[in-house]
PDB file of N, CA and C in Angstrom:
ATOM      1  N   MET A   1      13.551   7.996   2.007  1.00 70.00           N
ATOM      2  CA  MET A   1      12.448   7.162   1.604  1.00 70.00           C
ATOM      3  C   MET A   1      11.181   8.008   1.591  1.00 70.00           C
ATOM      4  N   ASP A   2      10.395   7.820   0.548  1.00 82.00           N
ATOM      5  CA  ASP A   2       9.148   8.569   0.394  1.00 82.00           C
ATOM      6  C   ASP A   2       8.076   8.027   1.336  1.00 82.00           C
ATOM      7  N   PRO A   3       7.289   8.921   1.933  1.00 89.00           N
ATOM      8  CA  PRO A   3       6.182   8.440   2.768  1.00 89.00           C
ATOM      9  C   PRO A   3       5.083   7.844   1.887  1.00 89.00           C
ATOM     10  N   PRO A   4       4.337   6.898   2.414  1.00 91.00           N
ATOM     11  CA  PRO A   4       3.230   6.325   1.636  1.00 91.00           C
ATOM     12  C   PRO A   4       2.108   7.344   1.479  1.00 91.00           C
ATOM     13  N   PRO A   5       1.194   7.098   0.549  1.00 94.00           N
ATOM     14  CA  PRO A   5       0.064   8.017   0.375  1.00 94.00           C
ATOM     15  C   PRO A   5      -0.892   7.945   1.563  1.00 94.00           C
ATOM     16  N   THR A   6      -1.760   8.935   1.632  1.00 95.00           N
ATOM     17  CA  THR A   6      -2.780   8.935   2.670  1.00 95.00           C
ATOM     18  C   THR A   6      -4.024   8.219   2.160  1.00 95.00           C
ATOM     19  N   CYS A   7      -4.841   7.775   3.082  1.00 96.00           N
ATOM     20  CA  CYS A   7      -6.076   7.074   2.750  1.00 96.00           C
ATOM     21  C   CYS A   7      -7.071   8.057   2.133  1.00 96.00           C
ATOM     22  N   PRO A   8      -7.749   7.677   1.040  1.00 93.00           N
ATOM     23  CA  PRO A   8      -8.754   8.570   0.448  1.00 93.00           C
ATOM     24  C   PRO A   8      -9.931   8.847   1.384  1.00 93.00           C
ATOM     25  N   ASP A   9     -10.248   7.885   2.290  1.00 94.00           N
ATOM     26  CA  ASP A   9     -11.376   8.066   3.201  1.00 94.00           C
ATOM     27  C   ASP A   9     -10.967   8.598   4.570  1.00 94.00           C
ATOM     28  N   CYS A  10      -9.721   8.418   4.942  1.00 93.00           N
ATOM     29  CA  CYS A  10      -9.190   8.894   6.234  1.00 93.00           C
ATOM     30  C   CYS A  10      -7.932   9.723   5.952  1.00 93.00           C
ATOM     31  N   PRO A  11      -8.064  10.944   5.460  1.00 91.00           N
ATOM     32  CA  PRO A  11      -6.900  11.710   5.007  1.00 91.00           C
ATOM     33  C   PRO A  11      -5.848  11.987   6.077  1.00 91.00           C
ATOM     34  N   ASP A  12      -6.177  11.752   7.341  1.00 94.00           N
ATOM     35  CA  ASP A  12      -5.183  11.957   8.389  1.00 94.00           C
ATOM     36  C   ASP A  12      -4.350  10.703   8.645  1.00 94.00           C
ATOM     37  N   ARG A  13      -4.617   9.609   7.931  1.00 95.00           N
ATOM     38  CA  ARG A  13      -3.891   8.348   8.115  1.00 95.00           C
ATOM     39  C   ARG A  13      -3.119   7.969   6.857  1.00 95.00           C
ATOM     40  N   LEU A  14      -1.884   7.490   7.071  1.00 95.00           N
ATOM     41  CA  LEU A  14      -1.097   6.976   5.967  1.00 95.00           C
ATOM     42  C   LEU A  14      -1.508   5.541   5.685  1.00 95.00           C
ATOM     43  N   LEU A  15      -1.365   5.124   4.440  1.00 95.00           N
ATOM     44  CA  LEU A  15      -1.658   3.745   4.076  1.00 95.00           C
ATOM     45  C   LEU A  15      -0.444   2.864   4.358  1.00 95.00           C
ATOM     46  N   TRP A  16      -0.711   1.624   4.726  1.00 93.00           N
ATOM     47  CA  TRP A  16       0.337   0.641   4.975  1.00 93.00           C
ATOM     48  C   TRP A  16       0.432  -0.276   3.780  1.00 93.00           C
ATOM     49  N   LYS A  17       1.654  -0.685   3.457  1.00 91.00           N
ATOM     50  CA  LYS A  17       1.878  -1.629   2.359  1.00 91.00           C
ATOM     51  C   LYS A  17       1.688  -3.038   2.914  1.00 91.00           C
ATOM     52  N   ASP A  18       0.599  -3.675   2.533  1.00 88.00           N
ATOM     53  CA  ASP A  18       0.285  -5.016   3.021  1.00 88.00           C
ATOM     54  C   ASP A  18       0.933  -6.044   2.094  1.00 88.00           C
ATOM     55  N   THR A  19       1.919  -6.748   2.619  1.00 84.00           N
ATOM     56  CA  THR A  19       2.672  -7.712   1.818  1.00 84.00           C
ATOM     57  C   THR A  19       2.440  -9.148   2.286  1.00 84.00           C
ATOM     58  N   ARG A  20       1.345  -9.403   2.986  1.00 81.00           N
ATOM     59  CA  ARG A  20       1.088 -10.759   3.484  1.00 81.00           C
ATOM     60  C   ARG A  20       0.992 -11.792   2.376  1.00 81.00           C
ATOM     61  N   GLY A  21       0.551 -11.388   1.193  1.00 76.00           N
ATOM     62  CA  GLY A  21       0.389 -12.331   0.093  1.00 76.00           C
ATOM     63  C   GLY A  21       1.608 -12.448  -0.803  1.00 76.00           C
ATOM     64  N   THR A  22       2.718 -11.831  -0.426  1.00 75.00           N
ATOM     65  CA  THR A  22       3.915 -11.886  -1.253  1.00 75.00           C
ATOM     66  C   THR A  22       4.967 -12.761  -0.591  1.00 75.00           C
ATOM     67  N   GLY A  23       5.953 -13.132  -1.342  1.00 73.00           N
ATOM     68  CA  GLY A  23       7.044 -13.944  -0.815  1.00 73.00           C
ATOM     69  C   GLY A  23       7.837 -14.560  -1.944  1.00 73.00           C
ATOM     70  N   PRO A  24       8.890 -15.282  -1.607  1.00 76.00           N
ATOM     71  CA  PRO A  24       9.708 -15.901  -2.648  1.00 76.00           C
ATOM     72  C   PRO A  24       8.882 -16.825  -3.541  1.00 76.00           C
ATOM     73  N   GLY A  25       9.035 -16.650  -4.823  1.00 74.00           N
ATOM     74  CA  GLY A  25       8.323 -17.476  -5.784  1.00 74.00           C
ATOM     75  C   GLY A  25       6.895 -17.063  -6.056  1.00 74.00           C
ATOM     76  N   LYS A  26       6.423 -16.004  -5.401  1.00 73.00           N
ATOM     77  CA  LYS A  26       5.059 -15.517  -5.610  1.00 73.00           C
ATOM     78  C   LYS A  26       5.105 -14.197  -6.372  1.00 73.00           C
ATOM     79  N   PRO A  27       4.065 -13.896  -7.133  1.00 72.00           N
ATOM     80  CA  PRO A  27       4.049 -12.599  -7.819  1.00 72.00           C
ATOM     81  C   PRO A  27       3.950 -11.457  -6.813  1.00 72.00           C
ATOM     82  N   ASP A  28       4.476 -10.319  -7.187  1.00 71.00           N
ATOM     83  CA  ASP A  28       4.430  -9.137  -6.315  1.00 71.00           C
ATOM     84  C   ASP A  28       3.025  -8.560  -6.384  1.00 71.00           C
ATOM     85  N   SER A  29       2.161  -8.957  -5.455  1.00 80.00           N
ATOM     86  CA  SER A  29       0.754  -8.548  -5.505  1.00 80.00           C
ATOM     87  C   SER A  29       0.310  -7.866  -4.216  1.00 80.00           C
ATOM     88  N   TRP A  30       1.103  -6.939  -3.728  1.00 88.00           N
ATOM     89  CA  TRP A  30       0.758  -6.236  -2.506  1.00 88.00           C
ATOM     90  C   TRP A  30      -0.336  -5.200  -2.769  1.00 88.00           C
ATOM     91  N   PHE A  31      -0.918  -4.701  -1.671  1.00 92.00           N
ATOM     92  CA  PHE A  31      -1.912  -3.636  -1.773  1.00 92.00           C
ATOM     93  C   PHE A  31      -1.762  -2.709  -0.581  1.00 92.00           C
ATOM     94  N   TRP A  32      -2.413  -1.558  -0.647  1.00 95.00           N
ATOM     95  CA  TRP A  32      -2.426  -0.596   0.457  1.00 95.00           C
ATOM     96  C   TRP A  32      -3.531  -0.975   1.422  1.00 95.00           C
ATOM     97  N   PHE A  33      -3.299  -0.737   2.720  1.00 95.00           N
ATOM     98  CA  PHE A  33      -4.279  -1.035   3.753  1.00 95.00           C
ATOM     99  C   PHE A  33      -4.342   0.142   4.718  1.00 95.00           C
ATOM    100  N   CYS A  34      -5.546   0.548   5.072  1.00 95.00           N
ATOM    101  CA  CYS A  34      -5.741   1.643   6.019  1.00 95.00           C
ATOM    102  C   CYS A  34      -6.104   1.070   7.383  1.00 95.00           C
ATOM    103  N   THR A  35      -5.401   1.509   8.417  1.00 88.00           N
ATOM    104  CA  THR A  35      -5.708   1.045   9.769  1.00 88.00           C
ATOM    105  C   THR A  35      -6.878   1.801  10.379  1.00 88.00           C
ATOM    106  N   GLY A  36      -7.345   2.849   9.710  1.00 94.00           N
ATOM    107  CA  GLY A  36      -8.494   3.587  10.207  1.00 94.00           C
ATOM    108  C   GLY A  36      -9.805   2.970   9.761  1.00 94.00           C
ATOM    109  N   CYS A  37      -9.999   2.901   8.446  1.00 96.00           N
ATOM    110  CA  CYS A  37     -11.267   2.382   7.914  1.00 96.00           C
ATOM    111  C   CYS A  37     -11.166   0.907   7.513  1.00 96.00           C
ATOM    112  N   HIS A  38      -9.970   0.329   7.594  1.00 95.00           N
ATOM    113  CA  HIS A  38      -9.724  -1.096   7.294  1.00 95.00           C
ATOM    114  C   HIS A  38     -10.012  -1.469   5.848  1.00 95.00           C
ATOM    115  N   ARG A  39      -9.880  -0.518   4.959  1.00 95.00           N
ATOM    116  CA  ARG A  39     -10.081  -0.811   3.537  1.00 95.00           C
ATOM    117  C   ARG A  39      -8.745  -1.084   2.865  1.00 95.00           C
ATOM    118  N   GLY A  40      -8.796  -1.877   1.820  1.00 94.00           N
ATOM    119  CA  GLY A  40      -7.624  -2.135   1.008  1.00 94.00           C
ATOM    120  C   GLY A  40      -7.737  -1.395  -0.311  1.00 94.00           C
ATOM    121  N   TYR A  41      -6.619  -0.926  -0.826  1.00 94.00           N
ATOM    122  CA  TYR A  41      -6.597  -0.180  -2.078  1.00 94.00           C
ATOM    123  C   TYR A  41      -5.487  -0.731  -2.962  1.00 94.00           C
ATOM    124  N   MET A  42      -5.795  -0.918  -4.233  1.00 93.00           N
ATOM    125  CA  MET A  42      -4.787  -1.351  -5.187  1.00 93.00           C
ATOM    126  C   MET A  42      -3.863  -0.169  -5.487  1.00 93.00           C
ATOM    127  N   PRO A  43      -2.549  -0.401  -5.524  1.00 93.00           N
ATOM    128  CA  PRO A  43      -1.643   0.697  -5.868  1.00 93.00           C
ATOM    129  C   PRO A  43      -1.740   1.041  -7.351  1.00 93.00           C
ATOM    130  N   THR A  44      -1.493   2.285  -7.666  1.00 93.00           N
ATOM    131  CA  THR A  44      -1.452   2.712  -9.061  1.00 93.00           C
ATOM    132  C   THR A  44      -0.174   2.167  -9.690  1.00 93.00           C
ATOM    133  N   PRO A  45      -0.090   2.129 -11.012  1.00 91.00           N
ATOM    134  CA  PRO A  45       1.163   1.684 -11.637  1.00 91.00           C
ATOM    135  C   PRO A  45       2.369   2.512 -11.189  1.00 91.00           C
ATOM    136  N   GLU A  46       2.179   3.810 -10.999  1.00 92.00           N
ATOM    137  CA  GLU A  46       3.268   4.662 -10.528  1.00 92.00           C
ATOM    138  C   GLU A  46       3.691   4.286  -9.103  1.00 92.00           C
ATOM    139  N   GLN A  47       2.705   3.990  -8.237  1.00 91.00           N
ATOM    140  CA  GLN A  47       3.019   3.580  -6.870  1.00 91.00           C
ATOM    141  C   GLN A  47       3.710   2.222  -6.844  1.00 91.00           C
ATOM    142  N   LYS A  48       3.279   1.295  -7.723  1.00 88.00           N
ATOM    143  CA  LYS A  48       3.929  -0.013  -7.802  1.00 88.00           C
ATOM    144  C   LYS A  48       5.409   0.154  -8.124  1.00 88.00           C
ATOM    145  N   LEU A  49       5.705   1.017  -9.083  1.00 86.00           N
ATOM    146  CA  LEU A  49       7.083   1.264  -9.473  1.00 86.00           C
ATOM    147  C   LEU A  49       7.862   1.954  -8.355  1.00 86.00           C
ATOM    148  N   ARG A  50       7.230   2.896  -7.693  1.00 89.00           N
ATOM    149  CA  ARG A  50       7.902   3.705  -6.666  1.00 89.00           C
ATOM    150  C   ARG A  50       8.101   2.968  -5.347  1.00 89.00           C
ATOM    151  N   PHE A  51       7.149   2.122  -4.949  1.00 86.00           N
ATOM    152  CA  PHE A  51       7.189   1.514  -3.628  1.00 86.00           C
ATOM    153  C   PHE A  51       7.503   0.016  -3.616  1.00 86.00           C
ATOM    154  N   THR A  52       7.759  -0.590  -4.776  1.00 78.00           N
ATOM    155  CA  THR A  52       8.146  -1.993  -4.824  1.00 78.00           C
ATOM    156  C   THR A  52       9.653  -2.073  -4.655  1.00 78.00           C
ATOM    157  N   CYS A  53      10.091  -2.907  -3.729  1.00 69.00           N
ATOM    158  CA  CYS A  53      11.525  -3.087  -3.487  1.00 69.00           C
ATOM    159  C   CYS A  53      12.078  -4.105  -4.460  1.00 69.00           C
ATOM    160  N   ALA A  54      13.173  -3.780  -5.070  1.00 53.00           N
ATOM    161  CA  ALA A  54      13.832  -4.718  -5.990  1.00 53.00           C
ATOM    162  C   ALA A  54      14.637  -5.730  -5.180  1.00 53.00           C
ATOM    163  N   ALA A  55      14.671  -6.956  -5.661  1.00 45.00           N
ATOM    164  CA  ALA A  55      15.427  -8.009  -4.974  1.00 45.00           C
ATOM    165  C   ALA A  55      16.875  -7.969  -5.356  1.00 45.00           C
TER     166      ALA A  55
END
């Protein structure tokens, strides 16, 4: 499994895939979250393809 990207503002921290807004019957609308600076980042189309789990 590929590691997630690092935070643009905290390069020593990996980003977490925040899936709180996803679930059965909902669109796949996750985003990246940094536990250092607490910012959220939209994934790129390439990251969406690479890090989205197929059902």
